[in-house]
mmCIF file with all atom_site columns, C-alpha atoms in Angstrom:
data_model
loop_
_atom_site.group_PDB
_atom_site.id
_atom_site.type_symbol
_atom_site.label_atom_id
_atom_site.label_alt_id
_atom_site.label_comp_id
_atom_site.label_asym_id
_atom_site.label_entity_id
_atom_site.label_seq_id
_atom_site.pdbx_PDB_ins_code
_atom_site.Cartn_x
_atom_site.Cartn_y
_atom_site.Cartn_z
_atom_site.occupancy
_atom_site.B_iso_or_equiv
_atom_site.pdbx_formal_charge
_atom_site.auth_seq_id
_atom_site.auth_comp_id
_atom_site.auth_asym_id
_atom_site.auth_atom_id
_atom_site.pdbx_PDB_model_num
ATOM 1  C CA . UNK A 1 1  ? 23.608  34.946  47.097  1.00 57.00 ? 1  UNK A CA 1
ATOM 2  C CA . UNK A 1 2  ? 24.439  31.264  46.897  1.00 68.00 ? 2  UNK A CA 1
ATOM 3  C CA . UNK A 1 3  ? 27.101  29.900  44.293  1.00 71.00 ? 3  UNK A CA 1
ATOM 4  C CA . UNK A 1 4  ? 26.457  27.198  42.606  1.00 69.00 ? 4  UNK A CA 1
ATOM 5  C CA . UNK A 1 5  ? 28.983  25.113  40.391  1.00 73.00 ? 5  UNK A CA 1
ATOM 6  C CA . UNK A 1 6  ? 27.101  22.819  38.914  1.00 77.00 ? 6  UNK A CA 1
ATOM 7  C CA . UNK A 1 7  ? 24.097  23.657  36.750  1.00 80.00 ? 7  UNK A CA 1
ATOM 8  C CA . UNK A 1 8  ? 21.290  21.771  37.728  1.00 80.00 ? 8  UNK A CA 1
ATOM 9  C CA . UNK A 1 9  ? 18.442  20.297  34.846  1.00 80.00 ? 9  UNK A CA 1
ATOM 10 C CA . UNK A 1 10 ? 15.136  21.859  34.348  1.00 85.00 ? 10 UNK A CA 1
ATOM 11 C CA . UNK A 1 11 ? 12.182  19.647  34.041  1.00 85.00 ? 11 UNK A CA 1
ATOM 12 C CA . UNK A 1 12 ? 11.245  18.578  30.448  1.00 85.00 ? 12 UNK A CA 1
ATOM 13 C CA . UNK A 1 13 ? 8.175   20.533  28.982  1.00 85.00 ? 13 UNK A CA 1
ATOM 14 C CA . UNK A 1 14 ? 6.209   18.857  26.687  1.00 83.00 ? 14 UNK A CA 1
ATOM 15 C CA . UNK A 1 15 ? 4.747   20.139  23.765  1.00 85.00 ? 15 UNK A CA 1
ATOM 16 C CA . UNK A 1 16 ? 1.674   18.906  23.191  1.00 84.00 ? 16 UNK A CA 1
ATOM 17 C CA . UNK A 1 17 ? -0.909  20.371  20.492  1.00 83.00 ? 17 UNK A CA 1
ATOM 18 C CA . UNK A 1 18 ? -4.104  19.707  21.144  1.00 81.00 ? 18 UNK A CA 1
ATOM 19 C CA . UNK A 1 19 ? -5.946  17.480  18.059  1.00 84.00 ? 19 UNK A CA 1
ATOM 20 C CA . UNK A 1 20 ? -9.696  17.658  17.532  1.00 84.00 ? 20 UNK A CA 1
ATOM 21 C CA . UNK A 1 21 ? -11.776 14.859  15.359  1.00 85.00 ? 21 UNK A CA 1
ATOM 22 C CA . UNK A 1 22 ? -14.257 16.630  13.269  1.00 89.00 ? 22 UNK A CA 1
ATOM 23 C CA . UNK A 1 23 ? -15.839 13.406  11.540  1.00 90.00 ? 23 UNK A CA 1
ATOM 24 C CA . UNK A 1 24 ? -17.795 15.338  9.054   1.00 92.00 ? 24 UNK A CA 1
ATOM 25 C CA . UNK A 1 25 ? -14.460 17.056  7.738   1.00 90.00 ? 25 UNK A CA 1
ATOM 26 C CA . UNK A 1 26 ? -12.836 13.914  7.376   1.00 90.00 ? 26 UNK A CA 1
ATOM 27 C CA . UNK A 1 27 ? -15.476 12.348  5.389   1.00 92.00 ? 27 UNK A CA 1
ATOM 28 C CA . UNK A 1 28 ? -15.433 15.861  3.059   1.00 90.00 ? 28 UNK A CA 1
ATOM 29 C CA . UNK A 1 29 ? -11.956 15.692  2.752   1.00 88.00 ? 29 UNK A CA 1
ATOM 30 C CA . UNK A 1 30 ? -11.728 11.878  1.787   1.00 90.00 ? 30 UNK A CA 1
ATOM 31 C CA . UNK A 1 31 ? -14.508 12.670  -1.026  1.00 87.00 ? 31 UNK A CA 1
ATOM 32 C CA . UNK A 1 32 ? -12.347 15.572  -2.250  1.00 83.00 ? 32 UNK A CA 1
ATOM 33 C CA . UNK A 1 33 ? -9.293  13.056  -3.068  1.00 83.00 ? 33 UNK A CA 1
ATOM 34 C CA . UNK A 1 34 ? -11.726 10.656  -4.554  1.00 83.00 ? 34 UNK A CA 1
ATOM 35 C CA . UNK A 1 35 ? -12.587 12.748  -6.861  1.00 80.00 ? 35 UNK A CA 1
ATOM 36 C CA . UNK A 1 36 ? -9.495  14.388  -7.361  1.00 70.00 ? 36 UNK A CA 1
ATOM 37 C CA . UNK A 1 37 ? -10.948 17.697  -6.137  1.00 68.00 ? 37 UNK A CA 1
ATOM 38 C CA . UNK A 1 38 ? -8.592  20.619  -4.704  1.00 62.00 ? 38 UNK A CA 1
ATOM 39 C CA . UNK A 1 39 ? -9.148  23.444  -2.304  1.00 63.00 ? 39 UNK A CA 1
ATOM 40 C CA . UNK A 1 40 ? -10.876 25.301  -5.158  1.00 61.00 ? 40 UNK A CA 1
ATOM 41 C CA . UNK A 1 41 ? -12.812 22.715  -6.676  1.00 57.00 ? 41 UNK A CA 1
ATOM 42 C CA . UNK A 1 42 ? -11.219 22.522  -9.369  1.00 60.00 ? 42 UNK A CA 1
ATOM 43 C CA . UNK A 1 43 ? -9.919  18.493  -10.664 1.00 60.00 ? 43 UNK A CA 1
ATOM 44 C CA . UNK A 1 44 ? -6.061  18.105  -9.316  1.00 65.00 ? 44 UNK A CA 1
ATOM 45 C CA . UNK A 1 45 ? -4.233  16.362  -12.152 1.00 72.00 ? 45 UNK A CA 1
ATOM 46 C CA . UNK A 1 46 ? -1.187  16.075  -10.542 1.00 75.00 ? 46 UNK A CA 1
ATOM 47 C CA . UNK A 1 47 ? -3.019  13.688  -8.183  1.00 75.00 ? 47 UNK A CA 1
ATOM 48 C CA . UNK A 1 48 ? -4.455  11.662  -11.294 1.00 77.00 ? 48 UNK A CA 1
ATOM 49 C CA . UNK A 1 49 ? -1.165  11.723  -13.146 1.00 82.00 ? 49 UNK A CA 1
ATOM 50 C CA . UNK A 1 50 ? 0.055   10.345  -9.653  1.00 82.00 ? 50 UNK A CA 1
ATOM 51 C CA . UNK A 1 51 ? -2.062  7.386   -9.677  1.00 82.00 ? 51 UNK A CA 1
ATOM 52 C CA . UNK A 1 52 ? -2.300  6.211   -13.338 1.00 83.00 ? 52 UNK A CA 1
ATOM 53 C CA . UNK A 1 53 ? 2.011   6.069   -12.747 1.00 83.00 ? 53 UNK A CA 1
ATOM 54 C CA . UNK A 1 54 ? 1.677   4.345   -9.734  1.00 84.00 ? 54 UNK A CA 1
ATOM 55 C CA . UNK A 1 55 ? -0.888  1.968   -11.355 1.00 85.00 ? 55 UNK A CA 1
ATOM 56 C CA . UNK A 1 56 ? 0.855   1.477   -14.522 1.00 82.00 ? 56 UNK A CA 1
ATOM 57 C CA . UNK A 1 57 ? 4.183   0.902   -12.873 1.00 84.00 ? 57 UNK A CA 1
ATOM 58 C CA . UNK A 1 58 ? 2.438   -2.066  -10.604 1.00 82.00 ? 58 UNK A CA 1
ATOM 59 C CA . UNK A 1 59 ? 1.443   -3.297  -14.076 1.00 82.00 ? 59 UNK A CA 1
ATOM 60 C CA . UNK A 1 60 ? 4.420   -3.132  -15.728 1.00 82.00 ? 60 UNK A CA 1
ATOM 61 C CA . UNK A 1 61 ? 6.357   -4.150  -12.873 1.00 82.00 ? 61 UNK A CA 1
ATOM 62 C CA . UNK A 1 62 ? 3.603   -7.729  -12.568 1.00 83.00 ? 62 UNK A CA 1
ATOM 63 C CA . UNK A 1 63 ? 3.844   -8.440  -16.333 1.00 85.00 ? 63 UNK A CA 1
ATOM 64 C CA . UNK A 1 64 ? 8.030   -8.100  -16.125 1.00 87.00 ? 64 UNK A CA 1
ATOM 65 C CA . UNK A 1 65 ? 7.848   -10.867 -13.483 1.00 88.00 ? 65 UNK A CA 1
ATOM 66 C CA . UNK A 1 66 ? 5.397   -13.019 -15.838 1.00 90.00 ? 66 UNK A CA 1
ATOM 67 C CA . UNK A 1 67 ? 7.988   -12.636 -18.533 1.00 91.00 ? 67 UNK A CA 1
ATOM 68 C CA . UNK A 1 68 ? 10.877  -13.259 -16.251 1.00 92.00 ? 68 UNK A CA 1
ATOM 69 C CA . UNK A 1 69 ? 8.867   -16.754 -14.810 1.00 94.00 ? 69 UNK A CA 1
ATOM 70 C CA . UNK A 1 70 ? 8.307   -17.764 -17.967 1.00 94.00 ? 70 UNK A CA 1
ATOM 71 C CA . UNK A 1 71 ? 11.119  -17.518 -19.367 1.00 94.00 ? 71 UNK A CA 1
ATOM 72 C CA . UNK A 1 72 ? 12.167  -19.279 -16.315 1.00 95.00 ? 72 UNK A CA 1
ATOM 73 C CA . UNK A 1 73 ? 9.674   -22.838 -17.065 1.00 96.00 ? 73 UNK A CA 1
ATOM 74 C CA . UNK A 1 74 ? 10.731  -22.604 -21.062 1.00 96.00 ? 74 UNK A CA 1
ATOM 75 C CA . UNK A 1 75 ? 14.574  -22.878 -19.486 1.00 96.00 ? 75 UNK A CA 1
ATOM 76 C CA . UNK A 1 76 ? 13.953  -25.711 -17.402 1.00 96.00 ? 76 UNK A CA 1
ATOM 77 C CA . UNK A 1 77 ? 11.860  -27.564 -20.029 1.00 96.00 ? 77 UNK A CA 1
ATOM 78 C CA . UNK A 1 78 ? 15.002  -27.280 -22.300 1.00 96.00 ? 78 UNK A CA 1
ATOM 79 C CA . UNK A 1 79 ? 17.104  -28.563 -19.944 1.00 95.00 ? 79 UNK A CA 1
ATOM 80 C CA . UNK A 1 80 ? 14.893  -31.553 -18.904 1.00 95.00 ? 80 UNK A CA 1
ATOM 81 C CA . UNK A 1 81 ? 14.824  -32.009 -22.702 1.00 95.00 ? 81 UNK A CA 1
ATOM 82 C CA . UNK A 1 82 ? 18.681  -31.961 -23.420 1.00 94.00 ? 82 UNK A CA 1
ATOM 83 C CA . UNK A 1 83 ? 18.827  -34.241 -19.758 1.00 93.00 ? 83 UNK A CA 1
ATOM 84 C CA . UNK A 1 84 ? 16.618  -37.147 -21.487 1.00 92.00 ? 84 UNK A CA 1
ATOM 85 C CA . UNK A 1 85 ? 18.512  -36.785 -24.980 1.00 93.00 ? 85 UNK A CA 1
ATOM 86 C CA . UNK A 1 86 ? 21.879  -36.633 -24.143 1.00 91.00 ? 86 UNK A CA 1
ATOM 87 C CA . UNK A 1 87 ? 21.823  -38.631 -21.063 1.00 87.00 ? 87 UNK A CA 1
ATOM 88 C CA . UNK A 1 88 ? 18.785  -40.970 -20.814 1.00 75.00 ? 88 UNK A CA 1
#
């Protein structure tokens, strides 16, 4: 029997799962969220509820910074105009 103070490392296992392509169940799958299909067939709304937020928040969000910009140029015109009144 040998005694040992120190404990020495084991070698690192890796754990690897092994991944398989399957081409045609990719393409099903990625026709099943265009059409907003789920495992049952039947039409996922939370997916479509998902999207039309998403989309009308990057709407909102672009027309906000339209406002914002032109609120923006009508500030600066006023200025230039007050500039060439007052000072010019």
């Amino acid at each position: 029997m040998k005694i040992v103070f120190f404990r020495t490392p084991k070698p690192r296992q890796f754990k690897y799962p092994p991944r398989y392509y399957d081409a045609e169940k990719e393409r099903w799958e990625q026709r099943k969220k265009e059409l907003g299909l789920s495992e049952d067939g039947k039409t996922d709304f939370s997916s479509r509820i998902n999207s039309n937020w998403n989309r009308f928040r990057k709407s909102d969000h672009s027309r906000k910074r339209k406002a914002e910009m032109s609120v923006l140029i009508y500030l600066f015109i006023v200025a230039l105009l007050i500039y060439f009144i007052f000072f010019a």
